[in-house]
Amino acid sequence: MKNLLAKIVALVARPPTTEKAIAGITKALDHLDAVVVAENAELNRLEDKITKAAKQRMDAFARRDRAAQVAQRFADLVA
């Protein structure tokens, strides 16, 4: 029984090989490449949001300045 168990363990627990190590490294590199792609997509999405927000901010400044200019003209007319 002990001998049979040892044979099963030896069959299942094969010694490490260079091929296994290379396969593991390749799998890890593939995973890291996928992470890079996902993070780049997230960065692009955030960059688009930032660009849109910056444009909205500049538009708000322009509207504020225009309103202040019109208000000053009305104040000059009333004065």
mmCIF file of C-alpha atoms in Angstrom:
data_model
loop_
_atom_site.group_PDB
_atom_site.id
_atom_site.type_symbol
_atom_site.label_atom_id
_atom_site.label_comp_id
_atom_site.label_asym_id
_atom_site.label_seq_id
_atom_site.Cartn_x
_atom_site.Cartn_y
_atom_site.Cartn_z
ATOM 1 C CA MET A 1 0.000 0.000 0.000
ATOM 2 C CA LYS A 2 2.787 2.426 0.929
ATOM 3 C CA ASN A 3 4.654 1.548 -2.258
ATOM 4 C CA LEU A 4 1.545 2.122 -4.383
ATOM 5 C CA LEU A 5 0.956 5.505 -2.738
ATOM 6 C CA ALA A 6 4.572 6.477 -3.399
ATOM 7 C CA LYS A 7 4.168 5.538 -7.072
ATOM 8 C CA ILE A 8 0.998 7.623 -7.364
ATOM 9 C CA VAL A 9 2.671 10.608 -5.708
ATOM 10 C CA ALA A 10 5.695 10.249 -7.976
ATOM 11 C CA LEU A 11 3.424 10.107 -11.029
ATOM 12 C CA VAL A 12 1.414 13.158 -10.004
ATOM 13 C CA ALA A 13 4.294 15.227 -8.627
ATOM 14 C CA ARG A 14 6.584 15.276 -11.611
ATOM 15 C CA PRO A 15 9.890 17.061 -11.176
ATOM 16 C CA PRO A 16 10.154 20.619 -12.451
ATOM 17 C CA THR A 17 11.473 21.059 -15.973
ATOM 18 C CA THR A 18 12.686 23.946 -18.068
ATOM 19 C CA GLU A 19 9.683 23.520 -20.337
ATOM 20 C CA LYS A 20 7.293 23.870 -17.408
ATOM 21 C CA ALA A 21 9.143 26.954 -16.217
ATOM 22 C CA ILE A 22 9.043 28.520 -19.676
ATOM 23 C CA ALA A 23 5.343 27.708 -19.999
ATOM 24 C CA GLY A 24 4.683 29.349 -16.625
ATOM 25 C CA ILE A 25 6.663 32.441 -17.561
ATOM 26 C CA THR A 26 4.913 32.662 -20.918
ATOM 27 C CA LYS A 27 1.521 32.436 -19.223
ATOM 28 C CA ALA A 28 2.530 35.177 -16.767
ATOM 29 C CA LEU A 29 3.750 37.405 -19.613
ATOM 30 C CA ASP A 30 0.497 36.879 -21.501
ATOM 31 C CA HIS A 31 -1.438 37.826 -18.378
ATOM 32 C CA LEU A 32 0.693 40.944 -17.869
ATOM 33 C CA ASP A 33 0.162 41.933 -21.504
ATOM 34 C CA ALA A 34 -3.592 41.627 -20.943
ATOM 35 C CA VAL A 35 -3.287 43.846 -17.857
ATOM 36 C CA VAL A 36 -1.432 46.473 -19.885
ATOM 37 C CA VAL A 37 -4.144 46.448 -22.561
ATOM 38 C CA ALA A 38 -6.887 46.780 -19.941
ATOM 39 C CA GLU A 39 -5.107 49.615 -18.143
ATOM 40 C CA ASN A 40 -4.508 51.455 -21.414
ATOM 41 C CA ALA A 41 -8.213 51.199 -22.190
ATOM 42 C CA GLU A 42 -9.035 52.600 -18.744
ATOM 43 C CA LEU A 43 -6.525 55.437 -19.203
ATOM 44 C CA ASN A 44 -8.029 56.311 -22.585
ATOM 45 C CA ARG A 45 -11.519 56.316 -21.089
ATOM 46 C CA LEU A 46 -10.407 58.602 -18.255
ATOM 47 C CA GLU A 47 -8.521 60.876 -20.657
ATOM 48 C CA ASP A 48 -11.699 61.284 -22.706
ATOM 49 C CA LYS A 49 -13.645 62.207 -19.558
ATOM 50 C CA ILE A 50 -10.951 64.705 -18.520
ATOM 51 C CA THR A 51 -10.904 66.287 -21.983
ATOM 52 C CA LYS A 52 -14.690 66.619 -21.960
ATOM 53 C CA ALA A 53 -14.664 68.107 -18.445
ATOM 54 C CA ALA A 54 -11.919 70.576 -19.392
ATOM 55 C CA LYS A 55 -13.941 71.732 -22.416
ATOM 56 C CA GLN A 56 -17.051 72.123 -20.264
ATOM 57 C CA ARG A 57 -15.010 74.133 -17.767
ATOM 58 C CA MET A 58 -13.657 76.451 -20.462
ATOM 59 C CA ASP A 59 -17.166 76.880 -21.878
ATOM 60 C CA ALA A 60 -18.432 77.806 -18.394
ATOM 61 C CA PHE A 61 -15.670 80.416 -18.031
ATOM 62 C CA ALA A 62 -16.639 81.888 -21.411
ATOM 63 C CA ARG A 63 -20.327 82.065 -20.427
ATOM 64 C CA ARG A 64 -19.426 83.674 -17.099
ATOM 65 C CA ASP A 65 -17.211 86.260 -18.776
ATOM 66 C CA ARG A 66 -19.879 87.010 -21.379
ATOM 67 C CA ALA A 67 -22.516 87.437 -18.663
ATOM 68 C CA ALA A 68 -20.219 89.776 -16.715
ATOM 69 C CA GLN A 69 -19.590 91.813 -19.878
ATOM 70 C CA VAL A 70 -23.313 92.130 -20.640
ATOM 71 C CA ALA A 71 -24.029 93.020 -17.001
ATOM 72 C CA GLN A 72 -21.398 95.783 -17.164
ATOM 73 C CA ARG A 73 -22.952 97.188 -20.340
ATOM 74 C CA PHE A 74 -26.384 97.257 -18.694
ATOM 75 C CA ALA A 75 -24.874 98.934 -15.650
ATOM 76 C CA ASP A 76 -23.274 101.569 -17.897
ATOM 77 C CA LEU A 77 -26.624 102.204 -19.625
ATOM 78 C CA VAL A 78 -28.450 102.644 -16.326
ATOM 79 C CA ALA A 79 -25.782 104.903 -14.844
#
